[in-house]
Tab-separated table of N, CA, C and O in Angstrom:
chain	number	residue	atom	x	y	z
B	232	UNK	N	-32.950	-22.410	13.767
B	232	UNK	CA	-33.694	-21.540	12.891
B	232	UNK	C	-32.730	-20.907	11.878
B	232	UNK	O	-31.699	-20.360	12.237
B	233	UNK	N	-33.070	-20.989	10.626
B	233	UNK	CA	-32.249	-20.427	9.556
B	233	UNK	C	-32.992	-19.287	8.894
B	233	UNK	O	-34.173	-19.397	8.599
B	234	UNK	N	-32.275	-18.214	8.666
B	234	UNK	CA	-32.846	-17.053	8.008
B	234	UNK	C	-32.170	-16.900	6.651
B	234	UNK	O	-30.951	-16.958	6.544
B	235	UNK	N	-32.946	-16.735	5.625
B	235	UNK	CA	-32.353	-16.511	4.305
B	235	UNK	C	-33.179	-15.462	3.565
B	235	UNK	O	-34.366	-15.286	3.830
B	236	UNK	N	-32.523	-14.772	2.654
B	236	UNK	CA	-33.213	-13.780	1.835
B	236	UNK	C	-32.422	-13.589	0.551
B	236	UNK	O	-31.241	-13.918	0.468
B	237	UNK	N	-33.065	-13.052	-0.445
B	237	UNK	CA	-32.422	-12.811	-1.728
B	237	UNK	C	-32.172	-11.324	-1.902
B	237	UNK	O	-32.978	-10.494	-1.512
B	238	UNK	N	-31.030	-11.022	-2.504
B	238	UNK	CA	-30.689	-9.646	-2.813
B	238	UNK	C	-30.738	-9.465	-4.323
B	238	UNK	O	-30.304	-10.334	-5.061
B	239	UNK	N	-31.230	-8.329	-4.769
B	239	UNK	CA	-31.266	-8.074	-6.209
B	239	UNK	C	-29.840	-8.065	-6.776
B	239	UNK	O	-28.919	-7.549	-6.132
B	240	UNK	N	-29.639	-8.624	-7.958
B	240	UNK	CA	-28.295	-8.689	-8.549
B	240	UNK	C	-27.608	-7.331	-8.664
B	240	UNK	O	-26.396	-7.229	-8.440
B	241	UNK	N	-28.347	-6.269	-9.003
B	241	UNK	CA	-27.713	-4.957	-9.131
B	241	UNK	C	-27.216	-4.445	-7.776
B	241	UNK	O	-26.188	-3.771	-7.690
B	242	UNK	N	-27.901	-4.781	-6.697
B	242	UNK	CA	-27.442	-4.407	-5.362
B	242	UNK	C	-26.139	-5.134	-5.032
B	242	UNK	O	-25.197	-4.536	-4.515
B	243	UNK	N	-26.075	-6.410	-5.348
B	243	UNK	CA	-24.876	-7.204	-5.099
B	243	UNK	C	-23.701	-6.639	-5.900
B	243	UNK	O	-22.580	-6.513	-5.399
B	244	UNK	N	-23.930	-6.249	-7.151
B	244	UNK	CA	-22.880	-5.661	-7.983
B	244	UNK	C	-22.373	-4.351	-7.388
B	244	UNK	O	-21.165	-4.109	-7.334
B	245	UNK	N	-23.288	-3.492	-6.956
B	245	UNK	CA	-22.893	-2.215	-6.348
B	245	UNK	C	-22.093	-2.447	-5.067
B	245	UNK	O	-21.088	-1.779	-4.818
B	246	UNK	N	-22.536	-3.390	-4.274
B	246	UNK	CA	-21.843	-3.713	-3.034
B	246	UNK	C	-20.434	-4.230	-3.325
B	246	UNK	O	-19.462	-3.804	-2.698
B	247	UNK	N	-20.307	-5.105	-4.303
B	247	UNK	CA	-19.000	-5.655	-4.668
B	247	UNK	C	-18.061	-4.552	-5.165
B	247	UNK	O	-16.873	-4.533	-4.811
B	248	UNK	N	-18.567	-3.630	-5.978
B	248	UNK	CA	-17.738	-2.522	-6.466
B	248	UNK	C	-17.252	-1.651	-5.311
B	248	UNK	O	-16.091	-1.241	-5.261
B	249	UNK	N	-18.131	-1.373	-4.372
B	249	UNK	CA	-17.764	-0.522	-3.234
B	249	UNK	C	-16.722	-1.215	-2.353
B	249	UNK	O	-15.754	-0.577	-1.911
B	250	UNK	N	-16.887	-2.495	-2.113
B	250	UNK	CA	-15.911	-3.241	-1.320
B	250	UNK	C	-14.551	-3.234	-2.024
B	250	UNK	O	-13.517	-3.032	-1.394
B	251	UNK	N	-14.550	-3.404	-3.348
B	251	UNK	CA	-13.303	-3.373	-4.112
B	251	UNK	C	-12.628	-2.007	-3.997
B	251	UNK	O	-11.404	-1.921	-3.842
B	252	UNK	N	-13.396	-0.927	-4.063
B	252	UNK	CA	-12.845	0.424	-3.926
B	252	UNK	C	-12.195	0.612	-2.558
B	252	UNK	O	-11.085	1.122	-2.456
B	253	UNK	N	-12.907	0.211	-1.520
B	253	UNK	CA	-12.387	0.366	-0.164
B	253	UNK	C	-11.148	-0.488	0.058
B	253	UNK	O	-10.185	-0.048	0.682
B	254	UNK	N	-11.146	-1.682	-0.461
B	254	UNK	CA	-10.002	-2.573	-0.323
B	254	UNK	C	-8.797	-2.013	-1.064
B	254	UNK	O	-7.681	-2.034	-0.561
B	255	UNK	N	-8.994	-1.491	-2.261
B	255	UNK	CA	-7.894	-0.916	-3.046
B	255	UNK	C	-7.300	0.279	-2.328
B	255	UNK	O	-6.079	0.451	-2.309
B	256	UNK	N	-8.117	1.104	-1.715
B	256	UNK	CA	-7.626	2.275	-0.982
B	256	UNK	C	-6.756	1.843	0.183
B	256	UNK	O	-5.684	2.388	0.403
B	257	UNK	N	-7.188	0.844	0.926
B	257	UNK	CA	-6.414	0.373	2.065
B	257	UNK	C	-5.126	-0.293	1.612
B	257	UNK	O	-4.094	-0.145	2.237
B	258	UNK	N	-5.168	-1.011	0.498
B	258	UNK	CA	-3.990	-1.737	0.018
B	258	UNK	C	-2.917	-0.806	-0.513
B	258	UNK	O	-1.754	-1.155	-0.533
B	259	UNK	N	-3.286	0.361	-0.962
B	259	UNK	CA	-2.304	1.267	-1.557
B	259	UNK	C	-1.887	2.384	-0.627
B	259	UNK	O	-1.188	3.287	-1.034
B	260	UNK	N	-2.271	2.313	0.610
B	260	UNK	CA	-1.856	3.344	1.556
B	260	UNK	C	-2.817	4.509	1.568
B	260	UNK	O	-3.838	4.517	0.917
B	261	UNK	N	-2.443	5.507	2.349
B	261	UNK	CA	-3.312	6.657	2.526
B	261	UNK	C	-3.480	7.448	1.246
B	261	UNK	O	-4.557	7.852	0.885
B	262	UNK	N	-2.381	7.697	0.557
B	262	UNK	CA	-2.435	8.401	-0.718
B	262	UNK	C	-2.371	7.347	-1.803
B	262	UNK	O	-1.565	6.432	-1.731
B	263	UNK	N	-3.191	7.494	-2.787
B	263	UNK	CA	-3.288	6.471	-3.821
B	263	UNK	C	-1.929	6.165	-4.446
B	263	UNK	O	-1.207	7.050	-4.867
B	264	UNK	N	-1.596	4.886	-4.486
B	264	UNK	CA	-0.352	4.444	-5.091
B	264	UNK	C	0.855	4.500	-4.173
B	264	UNK	O	1.929	4.069	-4.558
B	265	UNK	N	0.712	5.022	-2.978
B	265	UNK	CA	1.833	5.153	-2.057
B	265	UNK	C	1.664	4.242	-0.853
B	265	UNK	O	0.552	3.961	-0.418
B	266	UNK	N	2.794	3.811	-0.310
B	266	UNK	CA	2.819	3.012	0.913
B	266	UNK	C	3.560	3.802	1.973
B	266	UNK	O	4.545	4.493	1.671
B	267	UNK	N	3.112	3.694	3.218
B	267	UNK	CA	3.854	4.329	4.301
B	267	UNK	C	4.985	3.390	4.729
B	267	UNK	O	5.173	2.315	4.145
B	268	UNK	N	5.754	3.764	5.728
B	268	UNK	CA	6.919	2.972	6.140
B	268	UNK	C	6.510	1.563	6.553
B	268	UNK	O	7.140	0.576	6.153
B	269	UNK	N	5.465	1.459	7.335
B	269	UNK	CA	5.012	0.146	7.796
B	269	UNK	C	4.582	-0.735	6.625
B	269	UNK	O	4.923	-1.918	6.554
B	270	UNK	N	3.828	-0.163	5.697
B	270	UNK	CA	3.375	-0.914	4.527
B	270	UNK	C	4.544	-1.277	3.618
B	270	UNK	O	4.584	-2.373	3.043
B	271	UNK	N	5.518	-0.377	3.496
B	271	UNK	CA	6.711	-0.656	2.687
B	271	UNK	C	7.499	-1.811	3.294
B	271	UNK	O	7.966	-2.702	2.576
B	272	UNK	N	7.644	-1.804	4.604
B	272	UNK	CA	8.345	-2.900	5.279
B	272	UNK	C	7.617	-4.226	5.075
B	272	UNK	O	8.245	-5.255	4.815
B	273	UNK	N	6.319	-4.188	5.150
B	273	UNK	CA	5.535	-5.393	4.920
B	273	UNK	C	5.703	-5.879	3.479
B	273	UNK	O	5.873	-7.074	3.233
B	274	UNK	N	5.693	-4.951	2.538
B	274	UNK	CA	5.857	-5.286	1.125
B	274	UNK	C	7.200	-5.961	0.866
B	274	UNK	O	7.294	-6.923	0.114
B	275	UNK	N	8.263	-5.461	1.530
B	275	UNK	CA	9.593	-6.032	1.346
B	275	UNK	C	9.889	-7.159	2.332
B	275	UNK	O	10.972	-7.733	2.298
B	276	UNK	N	8.951	-7.443	3.217
B	276	UNK	CA	9.119	-8.486	4.234
B	276	UNK	C	10.372	-8.224	5.072
B	276	UNK	O	11.235	-9.089	5.231
B	277	UNK	N	10.473	-7.002	5.572
B	277	UNK	CA	11.616	-6.624	6.401
B	277	UNK	C	11.127	-5.752	7.556
B	277	UNK	O	9.951	-5.409	7.636
B	278	UNK	N	12.055	-5.386	8.428
B	278	UNK	CA	11.724	-4.480	9.524
B	278	UNK	C	11.640	-3.049	9.015
B	278	UNK	O	12.257	-2.702	7.999
B	279	UNK	N	10.921	-2.215	9.747
B	279	UNK	CA	10.859	-0.793	9.394
B	279	UNK	C	12.246	-0.157	9.411
B	279	UNK	O	12.533	0.723	8.604
B	280	UNK	N	13.108	-0.634	10.296
B	280	UNK	CA	14.471	-0.096	10.362
B	280	UNK	C	15.199	-0.265	9.032
B	280	UNK	O	16.001	0.586	8.647
B	281	UNK	N	14.947	-1.357	8.331
B	281	UNK	CA	15.584	-1.592	7.031
B	281	UNK	C	15.144	-0.534	6.024
B	281	UNK	O	15.946	-0.050	5.223
B	282	UNK	N	13.883	-0.145	6.081
B	282	UNK	CA	13.370	0.901	5.189
B	282	UNK	C	14.103	2.209	5.478
B	282	UNK	O	14.573	2.890	4.564
B	283	UNK	N	14.223	2.554	6.761
B	283	UNK	CA	14.936	3.781	7.138
B	283	UNK	C	16.412	3.712	6.721
B	283	UNK	O	16.974	4.709	6.268
B	284	UNK	N	17.031	2.527	6.869
B	284	UNK	CA	18.428	2.371	6.462
B	284	UNK	C	18.597	2.582	4.962
B	284	UNK	O	19.504	3.301	4.528
B	285	UNK	N	17.739	1.958	4.160
B	285	UNK	CA	17.814	2.117	2.703
B	285	UNK	C	17.633	3.577	2.303
B	285	UNK	O	18.321	4.089	1.426
B	286	UNK	N	16.708	4.242	2.961
B	286	UNK	CA	16.464	5.668	2.689
B	286	UNK	C	17.697	6.494	3.045
B	286	UNK	O	18.152	7.327	2.270
B	287	UNK	N	18.269	6.251	4.232
B	287	UNK	CA	19.436	7.005	4.693
B	287	UNK	C	20.646	6.809	3.788
B	287	UNK	O	21.437	7.722	3.595
B	288	UNK	N	20.795	5.600	3.228
B	288	UNK	CA	21.909	5.301	2.333
B	288	UNK	C	21.692	5.869	0.928
B	288	UNK	O	22.559	5.765	0.080
B	289	UNK	N	20.505	6.452	0.706
B	289	UNK	CA	20.206	6.998	-0.609
B	289	UNK	C	19.863	5.937	-1.637
B	289	UNK	O	19.895	6.193	-2.840
B	290	UNK	N	19.536	4.746	-1.179
B	290	UNK	CA	19.236	3.641	-2.092
B	290	UNK	C	17.743	3.426	-2.298
B	290	UNK	O	17.344	2.569	-3.066
B	291	UNK	N	16.937	4.231	-1.605
B	291	UNK	CA	15.486	4.079	-1.707
B	291	UNK	C	14.845	5.438	-1.950
B	291	UNK	O	14.966	6.347	-1.124
B	292	UNK	N	14.219	5.558	-3.084
B	292	UNK	CA	13.511	6.792	-3.422
B	292	UNK	C	12.278	6.925	-2.527
B	292	UNK	O	11.654	5.910	-2.175
B	293	UNK	N	11.933	8.144	-2.180
B	293	UNK	CA	10.778	8.377	-1.310
B	293	UNK	C	10.154	9.725	-1.612
B	293	UNK	O	10.756	10.585	-2.239
B	294	UNK	N	8.939	9.888	-1.127
B	294	UNK	CA	8.233	11.166	-1.174
B	294	UNK	C	7.862	11.499	0.264
B	294	UNK	O	7.872	10.631	1.138
B	295	UNK	N	7.547	12.751	0.508
B	295	UNK	CA	7.138	13.147	1.848
B	295	UNK	C	5.781	13.816	1.798
B	295	UNK	O	5.473	14.557	0.884
B	296	UNK	N	4.992	13.515	2.803
B	296	UNK	CA	3.716	14.174	3.033
B	296	UNK	C	3.813	14.725	4.446
B	296	UNK	O	3.573	13.998	5.407
B	297	UNK	N	4.237	15.968	4.557
B	297	UNK	CA	4.549	16.499	5.881
B	297	UNK	C	5.790	15.792	6.385
B	297	UNK	O	6.814	15.775	5.721
B	298	UNK	N	5.683	15.131	7.512
B	298	UNK	CA	6.811	14.383	8.077
B	298	UNK	C	6.783	12.919	7.670
B	298	UNK	O	7.745	12.194	7.928
B	299	UNK	N	5.675	12.493	7.073
B	299	UNK	CA	5.531	11.083	6.693
B	299	UNK	C	6.303	10.739	5.437
B	299	UNK	O	6.289	11.487	4.468
B	300	UNK	N	6.976	9.595	5.463
B	300	UNK	CA	7.654	9.084	4.281
B	300	UNK	C	6.692	8.184	3.522
B	300	UNK	O	5.980	7.370	4.121
B	301	UNK	N	6.695	8.329	2.205
B	301	UNK	CA	5.831	7.524	1.354
B	301	UNK	C	6.658	6.907	0.231
B	301	UNK	O	7.620	7.515	-0.254
B	302	UNK	N	6.261	5.706	-0.172
B	302	UNK	CA	7.005	4.955	-1.176
B	302	UNK	C	6.048	4.350	-2.194
B	302	UNK	O	4.928	3.988	-1.859
B	303	UNK	N	6.514	4.226	-3.415
B	303	UNK	CA	5.777	3.493	-4.447
B	303	UNK	C	6.379	2.097	-4.545
B	303	UNK	O	7.568	1.912	-4.293
B	304	UNK	N	5.568	1.146	-4.929
B	304	UNK	CA	6.048	-0.229	-5.044
B	304	UNK	C	7.235	-0.340	-6.012
B	304	UNK	O	8.184	-1.064	-5.744
B	305	UNK	N	7.172	0.399	-7.126
B	305	UNK	CA	8.275	0.301	-8.092
B	305	UNK	C	9.583	0.845	-7.508
B	305	UNK	O	10.669	0.378	-7.853
B	306	UNK	N	9.517	1.815	-6.590
B	306	UNK	CA	10.719	2.320	-5.938
B	306	UNK	C	11.298	1.255	-5.005
B	306	UNK	O	12.511	1.098	-4.908
B	307	UNK	N	10.412	0.549	-4.313
B	307	UNK	CA	10.856	-0.524	-3.425
B	307	UNK	C	11.477	-1.656	-4.237
B	307	UNK	O	12.525	-2.199	-3.868
B	308	UNK	N	10.846	-1.992	-5.362
B	308	UNK	CA	11.391	-3.036	-6.234
B	308	UNK	C	12.767	-2.639	-6.749
B	308	UNK	O	13.678	-3.469	-6.815
B	309	UNK	N	12.937	-1.375	-7.111
B	309	UNK	CA	14.223	-0.886	-7.618
B	309	UNK	C	15.302	-1.004	-6.540
B	309	UNK	O	16.450	-1.346	-6.843
B	310	UNK	N	14.965	-0.741	-5.292
B	310	UNK	CA	15.935	-0.862	-4.200
B	310	UNK	C	16.370	-2.310	-4.048
B	310	UNK	O	17.547	-2.594	-3.787
B	311	UNK	N	15.457	-3.240	-4.232
B	311	UNK	CA	15.816	-4.659	-4.160
B	311	UNK	C	16.744	-5.044	-5.296
B	311	UNK	O	17.662	-5.848	-5.110
B	312	UNK	N	16.507	-4.504	-6.472
B	312	UNK	CA	17.355	-4.796	-7.626
B	312	UNK	C	18.781	-4.311	-7.376
B	312	UNK	O	19.739	-4.959	-7.772
B	313	UNK	N	18.935	-3.172	-6.696
B	313	UNK	CA	20.276	-2.678	-6.352
B	313	UNK	C	20.969	-3.639	-5.393
B	313	UNK	O	22.171	-3.853	-5.489
B	314	UNK	N	20.198	-4.217	-4.465
B	314	UNK	CA	20.763	-5.185	-3.509
B	314	UNK	C	21.246	-6.446	-4.228
B	314	UNK	O	22.195	-7.068	-3.793
B	315	UNK	N	20.573	-6.815	-5.301
B	315	UNK	CA	20.895	-8.052	-6.002
B	315	UNK	C	22.200	-7.941	-6.789
B	315	UNK	O	22.781	-8.940	-7.174
B	316	UNK	N	22.664	-6.734	-7.046
B	316	UNK	CA	23.894	-6.551	-7.848
B	316	UNK	C	25.134	-6.798	-7.061
B	316	UNK	O	25.350	-6.724	-5.979
């Protein structure tokens, strides 16, 4: 038995916009535009320890939200550029 139904185009558009909003929020971390340590490590394809090491060496810019460390993608990219030199 197959069940099918049609959805109005405007409903589909609204649904797609909402899914895009939710996906963008998850992709950019808790605070818009920022990544937490785990997300930063995933972005750089490294261990979380590497993120902490770069931060401790002063080679990685960061922000804090309470005790949480937060990073922007451009800060992570800049740290990689320093490694390449």
